[in-house]
Short mmCIF file of C-alpha atoms and ligand atoms in Angstrom, two decimals:
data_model
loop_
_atom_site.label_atom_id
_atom_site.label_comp_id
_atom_site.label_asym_id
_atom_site.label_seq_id
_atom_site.Cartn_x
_atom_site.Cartn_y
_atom_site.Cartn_z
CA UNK A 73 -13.42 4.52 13.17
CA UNK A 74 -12.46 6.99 10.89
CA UNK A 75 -12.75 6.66 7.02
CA UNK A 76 -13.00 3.77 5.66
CA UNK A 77 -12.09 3.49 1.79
CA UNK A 78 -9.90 1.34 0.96
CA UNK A 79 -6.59 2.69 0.13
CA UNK A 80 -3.31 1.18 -2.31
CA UNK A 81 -0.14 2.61 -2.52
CA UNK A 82 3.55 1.32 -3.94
CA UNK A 83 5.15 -0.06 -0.34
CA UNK A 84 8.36 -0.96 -1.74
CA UNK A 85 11.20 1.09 -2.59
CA UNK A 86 11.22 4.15 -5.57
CA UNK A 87 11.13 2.33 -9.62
CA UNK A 88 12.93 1.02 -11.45
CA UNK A 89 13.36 -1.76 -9.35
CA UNK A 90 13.38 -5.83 -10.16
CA UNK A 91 10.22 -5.95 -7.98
CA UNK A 92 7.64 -3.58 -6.83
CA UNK A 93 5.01 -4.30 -4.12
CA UNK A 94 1.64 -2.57 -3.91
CA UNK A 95 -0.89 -2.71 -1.86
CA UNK A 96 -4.56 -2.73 -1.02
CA UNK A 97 -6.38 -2.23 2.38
CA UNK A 98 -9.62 -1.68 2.93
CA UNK A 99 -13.57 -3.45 2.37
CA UNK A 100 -12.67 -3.52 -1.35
CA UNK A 101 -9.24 -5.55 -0.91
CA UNK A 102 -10.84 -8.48 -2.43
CA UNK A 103 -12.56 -6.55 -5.46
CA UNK A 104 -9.41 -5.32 -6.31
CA UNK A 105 -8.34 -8.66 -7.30
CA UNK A 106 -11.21 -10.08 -8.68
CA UNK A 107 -11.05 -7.15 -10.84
CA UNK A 108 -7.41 -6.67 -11.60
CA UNK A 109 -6.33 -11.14 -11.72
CA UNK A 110 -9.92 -12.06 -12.29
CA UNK A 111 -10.19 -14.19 -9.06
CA UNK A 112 -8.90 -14.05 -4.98
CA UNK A 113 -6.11 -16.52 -4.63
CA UNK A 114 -6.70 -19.11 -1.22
CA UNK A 115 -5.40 -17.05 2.05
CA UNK A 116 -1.76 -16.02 2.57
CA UNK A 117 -0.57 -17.87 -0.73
CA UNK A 118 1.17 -16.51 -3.51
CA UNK A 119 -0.39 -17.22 -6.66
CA UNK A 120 1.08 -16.62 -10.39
CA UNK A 121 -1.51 -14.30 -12.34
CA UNK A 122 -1.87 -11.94 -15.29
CA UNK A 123 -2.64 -8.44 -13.82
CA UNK A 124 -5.42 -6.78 -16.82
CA UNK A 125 -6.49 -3.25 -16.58
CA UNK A 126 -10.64 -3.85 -15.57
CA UNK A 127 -11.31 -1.05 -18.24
CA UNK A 128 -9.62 -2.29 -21.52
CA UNK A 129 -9.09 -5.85 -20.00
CA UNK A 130 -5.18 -5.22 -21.65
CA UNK A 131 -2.58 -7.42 -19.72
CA UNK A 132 -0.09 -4.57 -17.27
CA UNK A 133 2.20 -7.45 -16.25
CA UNK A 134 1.89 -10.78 -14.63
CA UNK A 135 2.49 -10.86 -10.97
CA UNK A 136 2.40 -12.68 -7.56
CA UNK A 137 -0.98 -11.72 -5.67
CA UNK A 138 -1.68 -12.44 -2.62
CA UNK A 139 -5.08 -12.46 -0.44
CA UNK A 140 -4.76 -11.14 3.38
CA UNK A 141 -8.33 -11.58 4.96
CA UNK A 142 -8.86 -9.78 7.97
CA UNK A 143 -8.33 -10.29 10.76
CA UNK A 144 -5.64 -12.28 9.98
CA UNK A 145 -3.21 -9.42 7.82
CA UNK A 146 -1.01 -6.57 9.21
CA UNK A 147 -3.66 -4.12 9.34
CA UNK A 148 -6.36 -5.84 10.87
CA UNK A 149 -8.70 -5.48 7.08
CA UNK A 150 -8.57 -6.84 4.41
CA UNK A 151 -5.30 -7.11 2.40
CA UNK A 152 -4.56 -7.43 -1.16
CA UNK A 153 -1.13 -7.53 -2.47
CA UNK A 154 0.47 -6.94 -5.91
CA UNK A 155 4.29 -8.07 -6.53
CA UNK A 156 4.65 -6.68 -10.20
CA UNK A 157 7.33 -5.80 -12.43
CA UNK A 158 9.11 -2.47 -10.77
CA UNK A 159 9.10 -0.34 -14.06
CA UNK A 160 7.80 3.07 -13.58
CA UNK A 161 5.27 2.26 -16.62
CA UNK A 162 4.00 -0.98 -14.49
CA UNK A 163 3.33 0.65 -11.34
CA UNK A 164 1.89 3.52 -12.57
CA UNK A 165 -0.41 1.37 -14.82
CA UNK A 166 -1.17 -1.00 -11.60
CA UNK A 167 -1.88 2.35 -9.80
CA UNK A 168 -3.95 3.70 -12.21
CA UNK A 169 -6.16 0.45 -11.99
CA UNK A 170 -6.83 0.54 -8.55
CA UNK A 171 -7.75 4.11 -8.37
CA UNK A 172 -10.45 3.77 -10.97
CA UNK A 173 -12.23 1.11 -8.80
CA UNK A 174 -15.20 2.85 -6.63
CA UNK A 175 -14.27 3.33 -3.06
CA UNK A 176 -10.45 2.92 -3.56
CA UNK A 177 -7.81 5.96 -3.38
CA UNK A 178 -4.15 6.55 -3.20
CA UNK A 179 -3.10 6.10 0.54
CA UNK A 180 -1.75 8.73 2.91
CA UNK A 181 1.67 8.57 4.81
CA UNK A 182 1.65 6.44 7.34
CA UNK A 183 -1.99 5.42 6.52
CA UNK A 184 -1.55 1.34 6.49
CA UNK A 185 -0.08 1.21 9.93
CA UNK A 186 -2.32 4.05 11.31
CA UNK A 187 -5.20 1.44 10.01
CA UNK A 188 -3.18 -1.24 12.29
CA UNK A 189 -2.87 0.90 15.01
CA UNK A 190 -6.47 2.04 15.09
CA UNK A 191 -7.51 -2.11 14.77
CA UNK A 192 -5.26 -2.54 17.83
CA UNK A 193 -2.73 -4.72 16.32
CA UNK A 194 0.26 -2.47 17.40
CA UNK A 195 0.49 -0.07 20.19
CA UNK A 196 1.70 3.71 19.95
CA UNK A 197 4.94 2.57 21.13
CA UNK A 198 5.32 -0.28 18.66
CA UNK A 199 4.05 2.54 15.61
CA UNK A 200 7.67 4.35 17.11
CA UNK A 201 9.41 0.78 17.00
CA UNK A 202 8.51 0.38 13.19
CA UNK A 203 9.72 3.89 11.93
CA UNK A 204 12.48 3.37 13.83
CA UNK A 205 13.34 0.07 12.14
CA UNK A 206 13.02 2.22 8.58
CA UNK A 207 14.95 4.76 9.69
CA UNK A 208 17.88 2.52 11.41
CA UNK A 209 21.20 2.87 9.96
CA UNK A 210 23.22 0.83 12.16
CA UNK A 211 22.97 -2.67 14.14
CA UNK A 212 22.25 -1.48 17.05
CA UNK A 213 19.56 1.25 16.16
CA UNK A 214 18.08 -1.87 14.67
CA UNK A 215 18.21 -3.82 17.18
CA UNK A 216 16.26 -1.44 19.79
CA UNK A 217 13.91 -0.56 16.93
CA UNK A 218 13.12 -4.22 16.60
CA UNK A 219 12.74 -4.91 20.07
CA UNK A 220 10.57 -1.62 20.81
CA UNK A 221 8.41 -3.19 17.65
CA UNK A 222 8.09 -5.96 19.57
CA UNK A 223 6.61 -4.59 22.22
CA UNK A 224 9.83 -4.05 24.79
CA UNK A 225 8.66 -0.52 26.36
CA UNK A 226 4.88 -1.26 25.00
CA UNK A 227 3.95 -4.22 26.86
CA UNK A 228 5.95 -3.01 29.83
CA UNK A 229 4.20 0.24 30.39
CA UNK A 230 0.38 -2.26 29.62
CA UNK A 231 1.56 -4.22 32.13
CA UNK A 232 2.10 -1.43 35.19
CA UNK A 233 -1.45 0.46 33.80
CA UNK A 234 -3.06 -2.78 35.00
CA UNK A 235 -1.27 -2.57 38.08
CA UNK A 236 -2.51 0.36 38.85
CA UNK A 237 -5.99 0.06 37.79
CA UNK A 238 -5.90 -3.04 40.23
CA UNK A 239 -4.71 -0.51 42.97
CA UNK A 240 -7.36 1.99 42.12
CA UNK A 241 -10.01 -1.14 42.37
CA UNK A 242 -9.08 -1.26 45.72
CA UNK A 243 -9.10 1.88 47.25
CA UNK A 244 -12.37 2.90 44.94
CA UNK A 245 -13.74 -0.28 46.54
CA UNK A 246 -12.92 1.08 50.21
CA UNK A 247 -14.60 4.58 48.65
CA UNK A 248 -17.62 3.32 47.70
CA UNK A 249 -18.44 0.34 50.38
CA UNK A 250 -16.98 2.18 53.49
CA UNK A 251 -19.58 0.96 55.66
CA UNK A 252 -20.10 -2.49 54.61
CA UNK A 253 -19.65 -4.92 57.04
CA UNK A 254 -17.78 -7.33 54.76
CA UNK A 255 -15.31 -4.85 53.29
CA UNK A 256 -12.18 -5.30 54.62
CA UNK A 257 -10.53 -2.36 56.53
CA UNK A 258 -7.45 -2.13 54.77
CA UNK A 259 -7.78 -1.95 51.12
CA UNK A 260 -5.85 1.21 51.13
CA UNK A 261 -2.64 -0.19 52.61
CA UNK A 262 -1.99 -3.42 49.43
CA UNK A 263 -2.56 -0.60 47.03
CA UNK A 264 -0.22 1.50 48.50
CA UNK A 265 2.49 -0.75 48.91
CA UNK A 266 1.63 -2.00 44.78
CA UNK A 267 2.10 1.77 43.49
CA UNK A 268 5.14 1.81 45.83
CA UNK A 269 6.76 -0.95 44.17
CA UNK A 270 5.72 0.27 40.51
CA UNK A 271 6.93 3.36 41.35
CA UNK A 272 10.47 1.64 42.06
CA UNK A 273 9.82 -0.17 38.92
CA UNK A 274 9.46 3.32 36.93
CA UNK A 275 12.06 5.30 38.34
CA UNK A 276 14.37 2.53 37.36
CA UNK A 277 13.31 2.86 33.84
CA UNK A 278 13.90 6.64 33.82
CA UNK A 279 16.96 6.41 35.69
CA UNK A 280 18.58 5.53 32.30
CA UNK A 281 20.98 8.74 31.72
CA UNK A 282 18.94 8.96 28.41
CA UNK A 283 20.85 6.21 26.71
CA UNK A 284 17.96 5.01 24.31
CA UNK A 285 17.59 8.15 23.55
CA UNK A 286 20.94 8.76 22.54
CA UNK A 287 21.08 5.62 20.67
CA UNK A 288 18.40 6.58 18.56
CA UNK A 289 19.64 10.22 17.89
CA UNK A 290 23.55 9.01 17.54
CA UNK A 291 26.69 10.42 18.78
CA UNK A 292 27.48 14.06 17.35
CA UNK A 293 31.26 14.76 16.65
CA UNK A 294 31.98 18.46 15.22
CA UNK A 295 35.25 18.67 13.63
CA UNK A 296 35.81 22.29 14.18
CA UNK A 297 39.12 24.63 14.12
CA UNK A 298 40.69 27.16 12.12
CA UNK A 299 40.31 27.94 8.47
CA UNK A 300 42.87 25.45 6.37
CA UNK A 301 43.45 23.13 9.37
CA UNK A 302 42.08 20.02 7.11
CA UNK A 303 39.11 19.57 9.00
CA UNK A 304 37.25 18.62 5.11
CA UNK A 305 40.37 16.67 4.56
CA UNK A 306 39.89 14.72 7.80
CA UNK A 307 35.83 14.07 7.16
CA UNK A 308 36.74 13.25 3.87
CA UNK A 309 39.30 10.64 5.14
CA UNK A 310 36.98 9.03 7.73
CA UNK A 311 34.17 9.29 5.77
CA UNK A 312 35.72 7.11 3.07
CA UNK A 313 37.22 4.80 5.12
CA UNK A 314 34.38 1.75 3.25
CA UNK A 315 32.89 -0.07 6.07
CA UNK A 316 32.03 3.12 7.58
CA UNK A 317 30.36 5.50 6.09
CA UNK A 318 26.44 5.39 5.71
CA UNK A 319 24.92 8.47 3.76
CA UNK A 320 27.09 11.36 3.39
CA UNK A 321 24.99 14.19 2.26
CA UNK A 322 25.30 18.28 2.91
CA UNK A 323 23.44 19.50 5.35
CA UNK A 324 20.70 21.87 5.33
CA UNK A 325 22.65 24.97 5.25
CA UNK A 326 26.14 25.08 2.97
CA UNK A 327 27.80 25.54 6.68
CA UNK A 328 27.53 22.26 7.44
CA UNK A 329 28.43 18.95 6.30
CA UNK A 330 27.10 15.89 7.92
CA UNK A 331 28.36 12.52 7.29
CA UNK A 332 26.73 9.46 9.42
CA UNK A 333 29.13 6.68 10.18
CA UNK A 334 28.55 3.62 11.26
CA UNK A 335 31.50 3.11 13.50
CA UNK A 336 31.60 -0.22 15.38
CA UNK A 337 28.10 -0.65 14.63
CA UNK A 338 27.32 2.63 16.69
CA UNK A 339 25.44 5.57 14.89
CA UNK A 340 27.94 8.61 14.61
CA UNK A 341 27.32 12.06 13.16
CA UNK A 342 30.07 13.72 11.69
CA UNK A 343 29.36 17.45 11.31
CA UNK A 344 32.14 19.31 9.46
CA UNK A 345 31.93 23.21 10.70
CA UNK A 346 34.47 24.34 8.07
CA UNK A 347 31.82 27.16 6.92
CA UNK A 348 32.25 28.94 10.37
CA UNK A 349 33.89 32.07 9.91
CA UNK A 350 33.13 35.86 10.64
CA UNK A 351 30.96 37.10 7.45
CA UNK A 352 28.93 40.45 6.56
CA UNK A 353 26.40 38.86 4.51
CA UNK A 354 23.11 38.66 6.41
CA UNK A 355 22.29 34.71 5.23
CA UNK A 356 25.43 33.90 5.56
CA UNK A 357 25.18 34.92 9.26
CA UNK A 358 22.24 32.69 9.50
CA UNK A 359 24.02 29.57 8.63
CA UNK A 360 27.23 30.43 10.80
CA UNK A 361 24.70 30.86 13.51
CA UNK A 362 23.06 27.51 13.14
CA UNK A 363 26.59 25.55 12.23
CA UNK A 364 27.86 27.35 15.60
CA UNK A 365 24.61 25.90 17.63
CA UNK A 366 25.35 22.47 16.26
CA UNK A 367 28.54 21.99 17.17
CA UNK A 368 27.86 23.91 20.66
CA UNK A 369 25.53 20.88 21.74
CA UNK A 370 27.65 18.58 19.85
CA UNK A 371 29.10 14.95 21.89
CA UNK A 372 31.97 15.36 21.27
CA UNK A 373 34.57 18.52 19.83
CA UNK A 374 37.28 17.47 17.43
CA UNK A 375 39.50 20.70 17.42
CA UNK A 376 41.72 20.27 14.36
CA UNK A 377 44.74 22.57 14.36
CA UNK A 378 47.43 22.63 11.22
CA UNK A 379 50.44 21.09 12.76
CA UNK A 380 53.02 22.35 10.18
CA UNK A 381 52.03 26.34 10.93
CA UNK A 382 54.08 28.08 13.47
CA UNK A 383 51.12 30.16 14.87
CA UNK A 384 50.32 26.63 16.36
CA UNK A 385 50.43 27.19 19.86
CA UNK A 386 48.17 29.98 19.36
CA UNK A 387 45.63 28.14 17.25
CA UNK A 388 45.67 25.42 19.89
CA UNK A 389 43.10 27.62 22.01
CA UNK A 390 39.94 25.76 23.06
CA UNK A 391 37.37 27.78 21.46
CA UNK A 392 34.95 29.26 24.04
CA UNK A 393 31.77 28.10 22.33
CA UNK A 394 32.45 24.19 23.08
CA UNK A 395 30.99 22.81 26.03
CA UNK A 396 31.19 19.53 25.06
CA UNK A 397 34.32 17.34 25.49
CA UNK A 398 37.02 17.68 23.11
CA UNK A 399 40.27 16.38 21.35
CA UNK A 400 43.62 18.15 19.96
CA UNK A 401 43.82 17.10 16.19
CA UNK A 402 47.25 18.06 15.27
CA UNK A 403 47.11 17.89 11.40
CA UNK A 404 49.51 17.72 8.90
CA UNK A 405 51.87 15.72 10.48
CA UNK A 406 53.64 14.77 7.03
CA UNK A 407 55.00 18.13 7.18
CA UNK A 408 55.41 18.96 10.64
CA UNK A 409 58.80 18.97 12.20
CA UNK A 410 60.66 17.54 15.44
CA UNK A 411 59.77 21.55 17.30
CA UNK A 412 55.93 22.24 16.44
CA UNK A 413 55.76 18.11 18.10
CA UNK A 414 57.23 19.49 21.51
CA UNK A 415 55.19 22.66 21.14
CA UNK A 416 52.01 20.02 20.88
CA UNK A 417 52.85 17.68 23.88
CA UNK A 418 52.87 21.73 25.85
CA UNK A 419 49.42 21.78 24.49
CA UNK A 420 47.99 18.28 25.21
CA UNK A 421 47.27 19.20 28.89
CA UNK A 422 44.65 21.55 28.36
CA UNK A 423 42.61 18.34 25.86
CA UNK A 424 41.35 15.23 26.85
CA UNK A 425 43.12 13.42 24.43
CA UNK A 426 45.70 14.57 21.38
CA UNK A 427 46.46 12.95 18.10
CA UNK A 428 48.76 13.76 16.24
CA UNK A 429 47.88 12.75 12.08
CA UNK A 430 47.71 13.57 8.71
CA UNK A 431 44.25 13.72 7.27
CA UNK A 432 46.37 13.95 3.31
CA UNK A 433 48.11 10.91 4.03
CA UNK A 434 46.26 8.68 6.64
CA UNK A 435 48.86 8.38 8.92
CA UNK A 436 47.45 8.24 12.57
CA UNK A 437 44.28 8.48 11.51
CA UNK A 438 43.45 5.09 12.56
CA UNK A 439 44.24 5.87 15.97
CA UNK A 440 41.92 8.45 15.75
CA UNK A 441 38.95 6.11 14.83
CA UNK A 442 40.05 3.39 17.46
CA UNK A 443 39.51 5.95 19.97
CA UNK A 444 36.17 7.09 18.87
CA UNK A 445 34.73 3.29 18.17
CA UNK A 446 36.09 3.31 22.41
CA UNK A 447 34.18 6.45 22.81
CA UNK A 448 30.98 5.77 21.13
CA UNK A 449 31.03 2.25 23.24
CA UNK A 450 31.41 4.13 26.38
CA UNK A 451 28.20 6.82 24.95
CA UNK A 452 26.16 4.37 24.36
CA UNK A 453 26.73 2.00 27.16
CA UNK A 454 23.87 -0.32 27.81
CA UNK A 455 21.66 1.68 25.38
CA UNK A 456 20.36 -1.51 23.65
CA UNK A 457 18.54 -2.23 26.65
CA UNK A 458 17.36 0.52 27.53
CA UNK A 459 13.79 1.03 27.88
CA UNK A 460 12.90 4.95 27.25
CA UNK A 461 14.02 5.60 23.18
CA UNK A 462 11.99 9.19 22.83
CA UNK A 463 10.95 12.44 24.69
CA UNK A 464 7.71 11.36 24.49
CA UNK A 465 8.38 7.53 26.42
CA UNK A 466 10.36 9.97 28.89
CA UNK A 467 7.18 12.59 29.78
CA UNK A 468 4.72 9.81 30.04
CA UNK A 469 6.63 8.03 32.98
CA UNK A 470 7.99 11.17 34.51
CA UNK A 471 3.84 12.03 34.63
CA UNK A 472 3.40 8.46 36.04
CA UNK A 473 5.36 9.05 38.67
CA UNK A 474 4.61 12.33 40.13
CA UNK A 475 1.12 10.93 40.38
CA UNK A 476 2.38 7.79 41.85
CA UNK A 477 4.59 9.50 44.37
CA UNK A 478 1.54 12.35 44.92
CA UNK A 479 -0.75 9.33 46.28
CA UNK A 480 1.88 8.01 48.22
CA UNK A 481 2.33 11.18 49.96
CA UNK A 482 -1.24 10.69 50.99
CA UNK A 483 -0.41 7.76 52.90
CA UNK A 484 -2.56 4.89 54.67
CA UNK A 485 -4.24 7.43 56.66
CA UNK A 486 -4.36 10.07 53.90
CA UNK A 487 -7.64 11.13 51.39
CA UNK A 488 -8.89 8.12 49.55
CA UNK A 489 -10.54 10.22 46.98
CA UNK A 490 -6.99 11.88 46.28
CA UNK A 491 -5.20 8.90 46.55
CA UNK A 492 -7.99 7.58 43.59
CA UNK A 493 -7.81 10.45 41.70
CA UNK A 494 -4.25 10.01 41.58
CA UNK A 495 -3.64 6.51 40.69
CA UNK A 496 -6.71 7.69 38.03
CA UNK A 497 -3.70 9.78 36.17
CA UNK A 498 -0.79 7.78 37.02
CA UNK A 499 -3.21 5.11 34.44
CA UNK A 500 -3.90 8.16 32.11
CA UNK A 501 -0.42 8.77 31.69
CA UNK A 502 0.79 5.06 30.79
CA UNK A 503 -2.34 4.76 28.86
CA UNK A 504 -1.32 8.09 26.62
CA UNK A 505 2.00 6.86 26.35
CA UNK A 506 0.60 2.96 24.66
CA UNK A 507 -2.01 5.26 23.05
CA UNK A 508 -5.00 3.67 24.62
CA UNK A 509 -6.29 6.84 26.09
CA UNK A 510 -6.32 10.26 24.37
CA UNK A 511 -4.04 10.59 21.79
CA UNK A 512 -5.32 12.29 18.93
CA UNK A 513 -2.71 15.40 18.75
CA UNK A 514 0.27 13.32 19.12
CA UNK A 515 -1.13 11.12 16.75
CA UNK A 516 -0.70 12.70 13.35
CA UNK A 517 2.61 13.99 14.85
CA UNK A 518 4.15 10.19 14.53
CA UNK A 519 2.26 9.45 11.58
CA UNK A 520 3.52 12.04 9.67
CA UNK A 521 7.07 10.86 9.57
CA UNK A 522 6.14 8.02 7.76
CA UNK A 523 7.04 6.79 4.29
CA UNK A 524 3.35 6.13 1.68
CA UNK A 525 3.32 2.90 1.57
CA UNK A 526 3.92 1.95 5.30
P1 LIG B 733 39.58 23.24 6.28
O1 LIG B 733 39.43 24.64 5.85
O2 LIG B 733 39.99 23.13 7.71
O3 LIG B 733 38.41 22.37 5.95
O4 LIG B 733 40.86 22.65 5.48
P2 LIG B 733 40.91 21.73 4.18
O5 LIG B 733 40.53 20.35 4.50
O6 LIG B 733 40.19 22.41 3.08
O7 LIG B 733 42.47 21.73 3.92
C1 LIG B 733 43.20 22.92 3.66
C2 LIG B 733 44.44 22.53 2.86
O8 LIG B 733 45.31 21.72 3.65
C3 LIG B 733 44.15 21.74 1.60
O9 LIG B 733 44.97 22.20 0.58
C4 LIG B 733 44.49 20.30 2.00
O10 LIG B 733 44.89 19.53 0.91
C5 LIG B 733 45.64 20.53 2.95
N1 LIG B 733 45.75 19.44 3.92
C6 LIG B 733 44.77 18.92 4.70
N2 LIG B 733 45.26 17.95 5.50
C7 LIG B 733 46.57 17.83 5.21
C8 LIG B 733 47.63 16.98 5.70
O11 LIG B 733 47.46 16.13 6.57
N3 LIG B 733 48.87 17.18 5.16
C9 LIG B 733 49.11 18.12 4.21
N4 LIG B 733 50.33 18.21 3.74
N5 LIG B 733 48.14 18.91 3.74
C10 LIG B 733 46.89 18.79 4.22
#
């Protein structure tokens, strides 16, 4: 165990607010309320009190307060919990309170469920399910949040580790009793044939095409093209559009816009590459440089051309840089005549799929989003069940099973002390990736991306 004060920190959202939640955890949980309500209310109940500052013994605010003994509360310790006014004055009074009670101190990012973790009331992988759930924008990134919270790839990967360390019972009890008369021969072969069928089992999981991963990053669309084309226009315009849009905000560098839709209930990524262009200026170069990576790697490539210009069959030349499927957006169609339309269908060949629109007006530009609502269903197909949602989930398994398939090469006849040894990592590796076995450095890597307070 590592320190053990007890920490507080506001858990619910930024004040003003109609209600703010803070709370306690820690071996002076219940001090905290004897001190701050003048008694501990019965277990798990909310009860109605006036919150005093212990110094001056001056009401703050009156509050709901509830008493989470462990081991019975989220963390594993003891709980305390303050539901006061969410005024900035309140909370920081409330806050000031608890930290001038020995042994308590504002808590670190992260620090509550790093406390559960450590008490062994959520796995590594279920620590990944609930900042996932915080960070989910959309239904479905919910929905495999929730479901990796609840244990989905957690219990799973438990589950084979004691498989295996069943296997490795057998052959270590073949190692180590060889010459007993009432060890059986063939321990070797049943624990073969178990890490064979895990091993079936695993590359199953992995054999995924990355979809959980995908779900949980989204689906990148660049809208890329020449200068004046009307890509902004067009992010604008399907950024707007209500039920989609999520949180538009710039991105890092002033070369790229991002916008994150929520389009059928499927996380897109808008980026809007209008600040690529040729430039002298040294940071300027620096942000065309990143804004061109982006949109290298991006899904998808929406290649918006200005349909009313007559260079248009020029402009209609796949840039080089994209990879990545892409789609003709012929622009401007308000102004475009019956010519530049037959000069487009010459073009359409060369794309995987055309639209003609006009970002100013909104004409066509629901086809547009009908076809990528299809194409983010097709991305993302089956994603919600997938098992594997990070790198991380991905490495651990691979490991598992080059040390599965390592003691299979062995074979009946093979080393026993390899085929141990091996079945030995195979655990290691599920074990790392539940966080059961050495996991300190990856530790403070999750951690960190959590919110004080969680
Ligand atoms: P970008 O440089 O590709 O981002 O282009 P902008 O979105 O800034 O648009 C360039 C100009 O074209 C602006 O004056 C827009 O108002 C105009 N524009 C964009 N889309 C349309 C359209 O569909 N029809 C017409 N008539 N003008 C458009």
């Amino acid at each position: 165990m590592s320190d053990r004060s007890t920490i507080f920190a506001l858990s619910s959202g930024r004040p003003p607010a109609a209600i703010a939640i803070v709370r306690v955890c820690g071996p002076q949980a219940r001090v905290t309320l004897e001190e701050l309500i003048g008694r501990v209310p019965p277990p798990r109940q909310a009860a109605l009190a006036k919150v005093r500052d212990p110094k001056s013994g001056e009401v703050i605010d009156e509050a709901l307060a509830l008493w989470f003994p462990a081991p019975h509360s989220e963390t594993g310790e003891d709980m305390a919990e303050f539901q006061v006014h969410g005024g900035h004055a309140v909370v920081a009074a409330v806050l000031e309170a608890l930290g001038g009670i020995a042994g308590c101190r504002l808590a670190e990012p992260g620090e509550f469920t790093r406390r559960a973790f450590e008490n062994g009331r959520l796995d590594l992988t279920e620590v990944e399910g609930l900042a996932d759930l915080i960070a989910a924008e959309t239904p479905v990134q919910r929905l495999q949040a929730y479901r990796q919270l609840k244990g989905l790839i957690g219990d799973r990967a438990e589950a084979w580790r004691r498989q295996i360390v069943e296997a490795l019972a057998l052959v270590e009890a073949r190692i180590d009793f060889a010459d007993e008369a009432d060890v059986p021969e063939d321990l070797v072969g049943p624990a073969l044939f178990a890490a064979q069928q895990l091993r079936s089992m695993i590359a199953a999981a992995l054999a995924d095409q990355g979809r959980g991963e995908r779900l949980r990053d989204g689906m990148v669309v660049a809208i890329a093209g020449p200068p004046n084309a009307g890509k902004s226009t067009l992010l604008n315009r399907l950024a707007r559009r209500e039920a989609a849009i999520v949180s538009p905000y710039p991105g890092t560098t002033r070369d790229v816009i991002e916008v994150h839709l929520n389009l059928d209930s499927y996380p897109v990524t808008l980026l809007d590459t209008a600040g690529i262009r040729e430039s002298d200026d040294p940071v300027e170069q620096e942000g065309v440089r990143r804004a061109t990576e982006r949109a290298a790697v991006a899904d998808l490539v929406l290649w918006v051309i200005d349909g009313s210009a007559t260079g248009i069959v020029a402009s209609g030349e796949r840039k080089k840089a994209f990879e990545s499927e892409s789609w003709l957006i012929v622009n401007k169609a308000d102004l475009a005549s019956d010519k530049v339309w037959k000069s487009c269908e010459s073009l359409s060949s060369s794309w995987s799929k055309t639209f003609a629109l006009s970002a100013l007006t909104s004409e066509g530009v629901d086809a547009l989003v009908g076809a990528l609502a299809v194409h983010a269903g097709n991305y993302f197909a089956g994603a919600e069940s997938a098992l594997v949602t990070r790198a991380r989930h991905r490495q651990a398994l691979t490991q598992t099973l080059a040390a599965l398939d390592r003691a299979l090469a062995q074979g009946v006849g093979g080393s026993e002390e390899l085929i141990a040894e091996e079945l030995r990592s195979a655990a290691t590796a599920l074990g790392r990736l539940t966080g059961r076995v050495d996991v300190e450095d990856v530790l403070d890597v999750i951690f960190r991306d959590f919110c004080i307070g969680k």
